[in-house]
mmCIF file of C-alpha atoms in Angstrom:
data_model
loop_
_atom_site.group_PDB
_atom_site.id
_atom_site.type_symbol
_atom_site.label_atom_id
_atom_site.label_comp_id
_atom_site.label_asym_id
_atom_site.label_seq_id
_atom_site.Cartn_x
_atom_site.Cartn_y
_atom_site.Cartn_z
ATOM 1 C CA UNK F 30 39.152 -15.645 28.387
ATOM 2 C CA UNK F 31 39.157 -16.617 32.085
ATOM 3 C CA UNK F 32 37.695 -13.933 34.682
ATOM 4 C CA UNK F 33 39.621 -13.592 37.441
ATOM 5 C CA UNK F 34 37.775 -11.925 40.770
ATOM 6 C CA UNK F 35 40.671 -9.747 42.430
ATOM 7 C CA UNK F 36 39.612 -9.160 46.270
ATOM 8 C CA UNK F 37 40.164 -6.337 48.257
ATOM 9 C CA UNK F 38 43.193 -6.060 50.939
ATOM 10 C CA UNK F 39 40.496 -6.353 53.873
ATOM 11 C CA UNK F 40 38.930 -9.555 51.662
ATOM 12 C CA UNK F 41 42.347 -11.377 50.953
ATOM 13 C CA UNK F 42 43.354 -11.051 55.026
ATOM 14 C CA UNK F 43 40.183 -12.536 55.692
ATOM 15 C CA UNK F 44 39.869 -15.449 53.020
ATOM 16 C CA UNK F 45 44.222 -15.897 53.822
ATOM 17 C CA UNK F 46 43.299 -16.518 57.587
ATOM 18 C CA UNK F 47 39.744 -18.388 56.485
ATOM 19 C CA UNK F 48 42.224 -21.060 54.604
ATOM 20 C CA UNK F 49 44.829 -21.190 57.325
ATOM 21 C CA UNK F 50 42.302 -22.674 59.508
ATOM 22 C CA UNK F 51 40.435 -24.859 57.284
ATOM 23 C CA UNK F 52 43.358 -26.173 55.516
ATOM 24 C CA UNK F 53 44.165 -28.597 58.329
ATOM 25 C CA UNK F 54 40.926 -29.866 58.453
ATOM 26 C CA UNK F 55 40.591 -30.732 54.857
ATOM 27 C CA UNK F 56 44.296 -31.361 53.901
ATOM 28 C CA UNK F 57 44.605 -34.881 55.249
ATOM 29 C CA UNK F 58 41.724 -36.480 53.896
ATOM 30 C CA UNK F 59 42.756 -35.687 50.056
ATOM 31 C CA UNK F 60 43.813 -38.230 48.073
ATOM 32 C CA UNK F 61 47.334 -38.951 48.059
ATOM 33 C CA UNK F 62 47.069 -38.206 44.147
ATOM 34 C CA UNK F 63 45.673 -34.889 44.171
ATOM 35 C CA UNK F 64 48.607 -32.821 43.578
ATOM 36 C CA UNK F 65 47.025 -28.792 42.958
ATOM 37 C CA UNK F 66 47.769 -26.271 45.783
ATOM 38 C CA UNK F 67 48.565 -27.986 48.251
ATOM 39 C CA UNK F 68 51.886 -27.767 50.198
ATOM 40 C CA UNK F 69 54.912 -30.325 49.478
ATOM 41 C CA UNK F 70 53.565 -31.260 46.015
ATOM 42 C CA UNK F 71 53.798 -29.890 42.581
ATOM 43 C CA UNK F 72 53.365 -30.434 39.049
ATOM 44 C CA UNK F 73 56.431 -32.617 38.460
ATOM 45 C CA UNK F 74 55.040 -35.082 40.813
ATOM 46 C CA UNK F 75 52.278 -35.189 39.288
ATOM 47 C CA UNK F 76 53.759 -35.533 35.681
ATOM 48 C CA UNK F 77 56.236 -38.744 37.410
ATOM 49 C CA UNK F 78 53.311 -40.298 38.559
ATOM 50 C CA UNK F 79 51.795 -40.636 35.027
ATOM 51 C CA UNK F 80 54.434 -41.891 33.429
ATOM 52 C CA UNK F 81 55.006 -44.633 35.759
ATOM 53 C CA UNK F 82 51.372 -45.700 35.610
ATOM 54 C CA UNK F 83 52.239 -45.378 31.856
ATOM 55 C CA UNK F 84 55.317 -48.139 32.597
ATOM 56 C CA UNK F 85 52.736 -50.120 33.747
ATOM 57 C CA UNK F 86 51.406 -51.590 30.258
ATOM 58 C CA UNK F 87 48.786 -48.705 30.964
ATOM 59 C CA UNK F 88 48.663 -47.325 27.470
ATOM 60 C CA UNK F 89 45.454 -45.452 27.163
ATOM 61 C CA UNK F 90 44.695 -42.458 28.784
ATOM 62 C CA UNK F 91 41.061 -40.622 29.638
ATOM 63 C CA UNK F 92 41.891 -37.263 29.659
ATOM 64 C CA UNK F 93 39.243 -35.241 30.860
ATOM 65 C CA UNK F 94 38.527 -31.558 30.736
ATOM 66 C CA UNK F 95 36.225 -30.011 32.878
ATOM 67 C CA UNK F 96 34.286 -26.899 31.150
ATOM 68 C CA UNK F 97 34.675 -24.145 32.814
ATOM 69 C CA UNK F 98 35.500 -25.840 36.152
ATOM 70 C CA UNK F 99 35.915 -22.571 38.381
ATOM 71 C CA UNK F 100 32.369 -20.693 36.510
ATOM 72 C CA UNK F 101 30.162 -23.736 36.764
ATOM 73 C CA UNK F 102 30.897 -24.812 40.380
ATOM 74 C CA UNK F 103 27.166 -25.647 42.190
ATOM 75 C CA UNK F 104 27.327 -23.517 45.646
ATOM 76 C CA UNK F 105 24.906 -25.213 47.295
ATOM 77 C CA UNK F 106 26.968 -28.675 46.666
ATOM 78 C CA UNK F 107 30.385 -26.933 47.751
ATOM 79 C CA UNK F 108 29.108 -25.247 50.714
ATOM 80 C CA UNK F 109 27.410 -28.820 52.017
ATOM 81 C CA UNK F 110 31.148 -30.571 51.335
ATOM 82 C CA UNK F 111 32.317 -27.754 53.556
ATOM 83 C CA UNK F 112 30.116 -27.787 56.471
ATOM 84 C CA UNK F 113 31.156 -31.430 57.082
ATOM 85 C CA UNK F 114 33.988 -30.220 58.403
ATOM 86 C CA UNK F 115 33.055 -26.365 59.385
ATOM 87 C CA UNK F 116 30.673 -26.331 62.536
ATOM 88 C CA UNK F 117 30.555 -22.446 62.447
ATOM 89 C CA UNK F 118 27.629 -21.267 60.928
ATOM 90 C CA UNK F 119 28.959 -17.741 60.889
ATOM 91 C CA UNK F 120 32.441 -19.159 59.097
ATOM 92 C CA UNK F 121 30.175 -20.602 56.150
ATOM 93 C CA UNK F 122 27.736 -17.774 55.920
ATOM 94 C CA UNK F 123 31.188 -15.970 55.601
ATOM 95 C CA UNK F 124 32.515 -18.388 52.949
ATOM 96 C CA UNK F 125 28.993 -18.212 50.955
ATOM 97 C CA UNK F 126 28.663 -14.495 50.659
ATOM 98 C CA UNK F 127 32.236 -14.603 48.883
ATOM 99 C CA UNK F 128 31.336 -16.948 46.622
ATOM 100 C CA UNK F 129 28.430 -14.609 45.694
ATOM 101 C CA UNK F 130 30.046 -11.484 46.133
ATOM 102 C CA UNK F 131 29.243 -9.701 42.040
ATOM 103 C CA UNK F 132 31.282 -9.301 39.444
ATOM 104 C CA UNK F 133 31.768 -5.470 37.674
ATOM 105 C CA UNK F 134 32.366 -5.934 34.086
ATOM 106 C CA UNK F 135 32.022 -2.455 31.972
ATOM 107 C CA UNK F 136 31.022 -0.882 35.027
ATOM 108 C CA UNK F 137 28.236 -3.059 35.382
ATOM 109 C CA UNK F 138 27.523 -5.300 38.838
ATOM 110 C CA UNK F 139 26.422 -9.083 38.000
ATOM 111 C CA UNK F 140 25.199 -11.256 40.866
ATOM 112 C CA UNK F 141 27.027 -14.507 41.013
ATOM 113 C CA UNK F 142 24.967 -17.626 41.205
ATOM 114 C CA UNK F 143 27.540 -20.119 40.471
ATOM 115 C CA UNK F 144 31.008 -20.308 40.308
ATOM 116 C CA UNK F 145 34.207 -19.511 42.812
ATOM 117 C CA UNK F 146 35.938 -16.027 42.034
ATOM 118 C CA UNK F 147 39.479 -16.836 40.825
ATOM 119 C CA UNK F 148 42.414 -14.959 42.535
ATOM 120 C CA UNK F 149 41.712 -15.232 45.994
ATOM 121 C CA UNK F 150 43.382 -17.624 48.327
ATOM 122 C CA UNK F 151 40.883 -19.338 49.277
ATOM 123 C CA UNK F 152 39.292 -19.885 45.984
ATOM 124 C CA UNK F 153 42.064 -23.337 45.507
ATOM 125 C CA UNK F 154 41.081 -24.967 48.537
ATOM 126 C CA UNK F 155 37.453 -24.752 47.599
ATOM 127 C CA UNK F 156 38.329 -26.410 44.590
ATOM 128 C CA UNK F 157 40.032 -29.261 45.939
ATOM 129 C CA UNK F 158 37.307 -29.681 48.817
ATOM 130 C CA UNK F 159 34.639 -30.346 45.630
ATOM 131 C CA UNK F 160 36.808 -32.358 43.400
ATOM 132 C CA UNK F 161 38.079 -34.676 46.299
ATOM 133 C CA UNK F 162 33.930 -36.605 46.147
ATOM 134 C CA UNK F 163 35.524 -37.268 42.546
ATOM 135 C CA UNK F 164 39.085 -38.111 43.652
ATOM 136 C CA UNK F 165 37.406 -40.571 46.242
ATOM 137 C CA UNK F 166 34.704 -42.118 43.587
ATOM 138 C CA UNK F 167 38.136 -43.055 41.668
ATOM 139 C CA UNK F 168 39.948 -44.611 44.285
ATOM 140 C CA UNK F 169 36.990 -46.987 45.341
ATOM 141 C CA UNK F 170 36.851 -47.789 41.746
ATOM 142 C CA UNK F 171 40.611 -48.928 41.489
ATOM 143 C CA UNK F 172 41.111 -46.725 38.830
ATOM 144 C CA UNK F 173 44.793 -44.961 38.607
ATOM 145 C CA UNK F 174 44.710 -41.507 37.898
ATOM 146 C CA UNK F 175 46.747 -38.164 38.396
ATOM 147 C CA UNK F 176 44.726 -34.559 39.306
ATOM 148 C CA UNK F 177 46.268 -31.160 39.428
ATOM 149 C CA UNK F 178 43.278 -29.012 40.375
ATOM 150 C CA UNK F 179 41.052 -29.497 37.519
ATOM 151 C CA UNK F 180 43.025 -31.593 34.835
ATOM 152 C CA UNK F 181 42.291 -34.965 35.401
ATOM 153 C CA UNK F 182 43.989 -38.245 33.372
ATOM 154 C CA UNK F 183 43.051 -41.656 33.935
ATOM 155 C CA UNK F 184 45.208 -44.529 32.711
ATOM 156 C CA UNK F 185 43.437 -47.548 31.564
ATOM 157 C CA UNK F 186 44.845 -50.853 29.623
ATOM 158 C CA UNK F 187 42.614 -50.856 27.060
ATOM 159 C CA UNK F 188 40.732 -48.155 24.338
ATOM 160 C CA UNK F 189 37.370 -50.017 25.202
ATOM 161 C CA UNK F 190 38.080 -49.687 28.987
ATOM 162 C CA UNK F 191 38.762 -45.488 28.407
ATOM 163 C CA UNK F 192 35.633 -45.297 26.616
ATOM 164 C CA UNK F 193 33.586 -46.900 29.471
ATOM 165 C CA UNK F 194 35.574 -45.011 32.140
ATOM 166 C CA UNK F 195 34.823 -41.656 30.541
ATOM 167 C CA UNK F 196 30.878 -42.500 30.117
ATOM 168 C CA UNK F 197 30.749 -43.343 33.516
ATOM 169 C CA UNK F 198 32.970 -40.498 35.400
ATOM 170 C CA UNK F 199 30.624 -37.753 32.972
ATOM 171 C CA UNK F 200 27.606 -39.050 34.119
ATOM 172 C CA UNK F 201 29.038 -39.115 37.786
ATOM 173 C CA UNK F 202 30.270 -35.116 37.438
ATOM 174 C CA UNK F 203 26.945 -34.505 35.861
ATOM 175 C CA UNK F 204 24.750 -36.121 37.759
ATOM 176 C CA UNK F 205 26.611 -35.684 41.587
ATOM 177 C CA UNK F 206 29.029 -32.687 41.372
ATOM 178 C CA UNK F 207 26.631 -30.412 38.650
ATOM 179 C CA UNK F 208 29.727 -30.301 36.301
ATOM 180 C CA UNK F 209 30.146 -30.996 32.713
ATOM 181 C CA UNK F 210 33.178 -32.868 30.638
ATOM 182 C CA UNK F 211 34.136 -30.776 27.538
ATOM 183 C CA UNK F 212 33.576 -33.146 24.947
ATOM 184 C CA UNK F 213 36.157 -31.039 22.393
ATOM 185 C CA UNK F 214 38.909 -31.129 24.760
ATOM 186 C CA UNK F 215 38.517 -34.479 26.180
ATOM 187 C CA UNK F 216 39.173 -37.886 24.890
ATOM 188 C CA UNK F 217 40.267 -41.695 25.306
ATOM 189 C CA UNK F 218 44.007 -41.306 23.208
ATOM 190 C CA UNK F 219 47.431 -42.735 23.393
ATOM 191 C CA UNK F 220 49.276 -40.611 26.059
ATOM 192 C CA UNK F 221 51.844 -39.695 23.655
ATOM 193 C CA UNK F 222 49.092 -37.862 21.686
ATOM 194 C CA UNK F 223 48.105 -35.779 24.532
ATOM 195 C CA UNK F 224 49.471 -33.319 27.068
ATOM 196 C CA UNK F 225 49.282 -33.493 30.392
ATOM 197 C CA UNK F 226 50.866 -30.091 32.861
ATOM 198 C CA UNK F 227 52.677 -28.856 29.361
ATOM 199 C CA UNK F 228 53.947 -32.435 29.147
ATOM 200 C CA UNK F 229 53.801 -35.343 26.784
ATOM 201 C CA UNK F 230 55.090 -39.048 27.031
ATOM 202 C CA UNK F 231 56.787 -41.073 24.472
ATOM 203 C CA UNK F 232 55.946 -44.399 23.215
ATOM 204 C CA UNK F 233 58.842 -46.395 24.437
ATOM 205 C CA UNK F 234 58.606 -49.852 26.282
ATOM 206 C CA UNK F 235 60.012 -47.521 29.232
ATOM 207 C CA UNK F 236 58.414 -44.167 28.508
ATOM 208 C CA UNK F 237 60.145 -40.233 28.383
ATOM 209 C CA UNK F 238 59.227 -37.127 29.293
ATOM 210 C CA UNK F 239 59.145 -34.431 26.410
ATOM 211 C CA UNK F 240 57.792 -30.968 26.334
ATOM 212 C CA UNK F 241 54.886 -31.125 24.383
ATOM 213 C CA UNK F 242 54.786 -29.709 21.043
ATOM 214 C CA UNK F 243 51.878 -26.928 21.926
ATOM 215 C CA UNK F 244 53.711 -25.925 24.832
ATOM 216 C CA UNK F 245 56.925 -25.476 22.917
ATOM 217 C CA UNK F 246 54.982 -23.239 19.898
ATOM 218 C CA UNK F 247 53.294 -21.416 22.833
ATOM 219 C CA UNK F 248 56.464 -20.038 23.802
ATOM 220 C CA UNK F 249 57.782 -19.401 20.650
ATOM 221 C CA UNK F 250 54.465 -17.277 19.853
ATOM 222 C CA UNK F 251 55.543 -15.308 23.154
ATOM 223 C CA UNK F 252 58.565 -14.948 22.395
ATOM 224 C CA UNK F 253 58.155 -14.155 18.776
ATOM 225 C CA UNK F 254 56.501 -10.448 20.300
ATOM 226 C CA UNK F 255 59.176 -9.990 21.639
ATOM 227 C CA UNK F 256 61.929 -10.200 18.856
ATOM 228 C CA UNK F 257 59.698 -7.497 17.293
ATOM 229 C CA UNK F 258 59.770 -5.041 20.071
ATOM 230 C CA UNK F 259 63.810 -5.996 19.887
ATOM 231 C CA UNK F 260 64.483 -4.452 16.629
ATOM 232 C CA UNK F 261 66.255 -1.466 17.194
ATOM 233 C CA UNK F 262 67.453 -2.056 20.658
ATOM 234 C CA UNK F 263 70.853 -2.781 21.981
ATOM 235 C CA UNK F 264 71.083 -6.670 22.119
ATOM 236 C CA UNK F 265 73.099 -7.493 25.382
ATOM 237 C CA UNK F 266 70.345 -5.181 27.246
ATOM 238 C CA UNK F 267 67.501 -7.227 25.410
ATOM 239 C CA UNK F 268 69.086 -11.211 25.742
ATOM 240 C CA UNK F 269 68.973 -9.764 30.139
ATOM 241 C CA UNK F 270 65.319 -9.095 29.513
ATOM 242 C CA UNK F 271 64.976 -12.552 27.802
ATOM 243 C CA UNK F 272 67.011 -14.696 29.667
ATOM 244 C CA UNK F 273 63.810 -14.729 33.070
ATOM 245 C CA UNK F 274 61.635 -16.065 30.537
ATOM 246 C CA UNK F 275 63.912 -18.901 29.178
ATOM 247 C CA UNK F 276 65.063 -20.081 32.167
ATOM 248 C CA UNK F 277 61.483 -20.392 33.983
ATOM 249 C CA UNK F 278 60.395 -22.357 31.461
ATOM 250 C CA UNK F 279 63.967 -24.566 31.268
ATOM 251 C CA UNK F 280 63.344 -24.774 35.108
ATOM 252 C CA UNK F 281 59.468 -26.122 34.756
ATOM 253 C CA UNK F 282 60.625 -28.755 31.949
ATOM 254 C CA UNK F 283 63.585 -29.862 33.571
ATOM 255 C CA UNK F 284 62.339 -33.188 33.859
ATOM 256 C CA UNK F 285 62.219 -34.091 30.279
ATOM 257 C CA UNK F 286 64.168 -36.298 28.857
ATOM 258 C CA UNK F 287 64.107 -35.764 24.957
ATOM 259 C CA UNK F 288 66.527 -33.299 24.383
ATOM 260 C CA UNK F 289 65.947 -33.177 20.624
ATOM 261 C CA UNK F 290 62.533 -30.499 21.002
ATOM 262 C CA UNK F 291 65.437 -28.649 23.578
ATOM 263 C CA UNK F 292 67.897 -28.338 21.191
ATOM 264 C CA UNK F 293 66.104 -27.156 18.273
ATOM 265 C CA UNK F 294 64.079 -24.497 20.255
ATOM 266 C CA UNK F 295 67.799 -23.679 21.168
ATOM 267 C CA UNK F 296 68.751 -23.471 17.551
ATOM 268 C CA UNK F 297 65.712 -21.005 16.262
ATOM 269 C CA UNK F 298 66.427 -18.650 19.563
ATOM 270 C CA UNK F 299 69.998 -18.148 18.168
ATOM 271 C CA UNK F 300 68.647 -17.789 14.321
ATOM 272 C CA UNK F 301 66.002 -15.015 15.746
ATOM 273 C CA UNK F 302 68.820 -13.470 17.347
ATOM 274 C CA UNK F 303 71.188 -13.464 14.384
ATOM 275 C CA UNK F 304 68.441 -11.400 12.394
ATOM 276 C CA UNK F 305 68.434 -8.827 14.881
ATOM 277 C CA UNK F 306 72.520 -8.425 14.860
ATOM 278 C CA UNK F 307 71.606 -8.469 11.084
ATOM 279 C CA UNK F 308 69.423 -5.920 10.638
ATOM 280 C CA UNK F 309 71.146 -3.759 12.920
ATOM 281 C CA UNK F 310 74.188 -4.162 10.590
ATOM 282 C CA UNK F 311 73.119 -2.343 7.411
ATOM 283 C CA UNK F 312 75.444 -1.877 5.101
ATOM 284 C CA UNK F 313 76.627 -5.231 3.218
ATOM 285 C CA UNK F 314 80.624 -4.063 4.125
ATOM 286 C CA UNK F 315 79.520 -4.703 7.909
ATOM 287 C CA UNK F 316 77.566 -7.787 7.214
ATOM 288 C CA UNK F 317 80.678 -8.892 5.416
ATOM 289 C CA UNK F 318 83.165 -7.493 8.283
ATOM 290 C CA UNK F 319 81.242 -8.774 11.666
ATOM 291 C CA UNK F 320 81.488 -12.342 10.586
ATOM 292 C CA UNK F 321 84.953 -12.332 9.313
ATOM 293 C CA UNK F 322 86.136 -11.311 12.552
ATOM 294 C CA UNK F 323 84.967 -14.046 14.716
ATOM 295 C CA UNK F 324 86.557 -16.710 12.299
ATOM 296 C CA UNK F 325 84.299 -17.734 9.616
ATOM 297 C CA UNK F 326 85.788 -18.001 6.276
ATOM 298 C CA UNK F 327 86.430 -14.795 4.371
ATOM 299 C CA UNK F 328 84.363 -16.433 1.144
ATOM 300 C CA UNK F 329 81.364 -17.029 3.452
ATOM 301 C CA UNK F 330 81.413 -13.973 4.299
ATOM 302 C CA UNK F 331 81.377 -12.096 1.069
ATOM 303 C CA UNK F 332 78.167 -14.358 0.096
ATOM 304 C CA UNK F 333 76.403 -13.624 3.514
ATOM 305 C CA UNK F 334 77.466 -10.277 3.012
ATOM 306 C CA UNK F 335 75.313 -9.597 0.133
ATOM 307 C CA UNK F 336 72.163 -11.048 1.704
ATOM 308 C CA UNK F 337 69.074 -9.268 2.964
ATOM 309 C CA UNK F 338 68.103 -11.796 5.672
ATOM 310 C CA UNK F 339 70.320 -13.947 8.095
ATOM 311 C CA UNK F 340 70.157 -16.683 5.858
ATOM 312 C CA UNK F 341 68.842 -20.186 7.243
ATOM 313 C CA UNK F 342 71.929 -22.695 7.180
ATOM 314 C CA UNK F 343 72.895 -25.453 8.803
ATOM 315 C CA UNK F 344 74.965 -24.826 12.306
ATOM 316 C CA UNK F 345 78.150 -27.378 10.163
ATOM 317 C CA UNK F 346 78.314 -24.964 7.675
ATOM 318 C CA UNK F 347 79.874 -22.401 9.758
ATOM 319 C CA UNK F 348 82.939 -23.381 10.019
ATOM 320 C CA UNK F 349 83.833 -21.647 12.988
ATOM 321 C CA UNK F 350 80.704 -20.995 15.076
ATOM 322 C CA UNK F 351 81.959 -21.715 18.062
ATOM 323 C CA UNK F 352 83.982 -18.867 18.368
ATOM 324 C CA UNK F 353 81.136 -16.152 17.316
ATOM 325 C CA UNK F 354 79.967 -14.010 20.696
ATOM 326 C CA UNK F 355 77.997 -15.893 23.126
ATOM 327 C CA UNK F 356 75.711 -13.112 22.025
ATOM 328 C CA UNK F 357 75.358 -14.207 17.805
ATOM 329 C CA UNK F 358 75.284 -18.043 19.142
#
């Protein structure tokens, strides 16, 4: 579990107007592909970027993993990165005393040795000031590579060349920056065995975007809590309360372009939603009744009528689905 480090009002004014003067001073000498907090980029370019280097014949990825990026961050190391640009030596006494302001946990105060307090906003330009030494190693390397704050992929041409890559960029993080790879989360893989931003990329001669399969079960865990608490409740009111969450994450995966994973998320939404019409109608003369009167033939409904569950068939063999309530679909 992450620990996030909430600051006060009086602490957020004075980190928000810390990073509105700093970020002009940092902000143009990041690497053009650095794409985490920062103003005018996202995510999606970040995800377009990798699947053109991708087009590129660049079939291997490194995908590293930093442990515990925002725990393990060396203060003395960050603090020098900032006074290259930050003259004030009350400004970085300032910034230093935040980054070891304690922690209460259990009513307990921990001092802080190392580490930058997530949730304030100055805590992602820190970040970005300490990972752009590694953004910059990188680029005089030639390598091509995509960063969103701490998830970092490299695309190489070769397995051997990924392996060599990611001995040499740990050993750099370790031995310049003080941080560590995770060995369990990172690798030298095809890039349409890993994720990158909730993303995967198919194996194609000209490569697609797909939602990855983990981020696709993650939702359905999420949203499988809330079918339970939906039991009971009136359904119209509940699809309004479910209908946010679907169409943030349609709007974040907008850019892929499989629409297979799409449609069969689609397709166990409307199944999960059948049960609860289902169990809401109780007696088998409803169950029987309901479907008969949007269309579906009267011997289908007998059968269905006599089963406990919303019974897993195929969309064809309703006969006339398309005219059940937007509701049932």
């Amino acid at each position: 579990m992450r620990q996030l480090g909430i600051p006060t009002v009086t602490d957020r004014l004075i980190q928000q107007a810390l990073h509105q003067v700093m970020y002009p001073l940092f902000d143009p000498g990041f690497s053009e592909r650095s794409y985490g907090f920062r103003p005018g980029r996202s995510a999606h370019q970040a995800v377009r970027q990798a699947r053109e280097y991708v087009s590129e014949v660049r079939r291997w990825v490194v995908d590293m993993d930093l442990e515990k990026f925002f725990d393990r961050v060396n203060h003395d190391i960050l603090m020098a990165r900032v006074a290259r640009r930050v003259k004030d030596k009350r400004a970085l006494r300032l910034i230093r005393r935040y980054l070891q302001a304690g922690m209460m946990e259990g009513g307990l105060v921990t001092q802080r040795a190392e580490g930058t307090p997530q949730g304030g906003p100055l805590s992602p330009l820190l970040s970005n000031i300490l990972l752009d030494d590694l953004d910059k190693e990188l680029e005089k390397r030639g390598h091509a590579f995509c960063r969103y704050a701490d998830d970092c992929n490299l695309y190489v041409r070769s397995k051997r060349a990924g392996e060599r890559v990611m001995a040499s960029i740990t050993r750099y993080l370790h031995e310049r920056l003080k941080l560590r790879v995770n060995p369990e989360k990172s690798a030298v893989d095809r890039p349409w065995n890993r994720k990158f931003l909730g993303y995967s990329i198919t194996s194609n001669r000209k490569p697609l975007l797909k939602a990855a399969p983990r981020s696709v079960e993650r939702l359905k865990s999420k949203l499988r809590v809330l079918f339970r608490q939906g039991r009971g409740r009136n359904i119209p009111a509940f699809i309004r309360e479910l209908a946010p969450i679907l169409r943030g994450w349609i709007n974040y995966f907008c850019l892929a372009e499989v629409k297979g994973i799409v449609e069969e998320l689609d397709g166990w939404i409307r199944r999960k939603l059948r049960g609860l019409y289902w169990r809401q109608w109780k007696r088998s003369y409803t169950r029987a009744k309901k479907p008969d009167e949007t269309g579906i033939e009267r011997s289908t409904c007998m059968v269905l009528g006599h089963q406990r569950a919303w019974p897993l068939v195929e969309r064809r063999s309703l006969a006339h689905e398309r005219s059940l309530p937007q509701e049932i679909l």
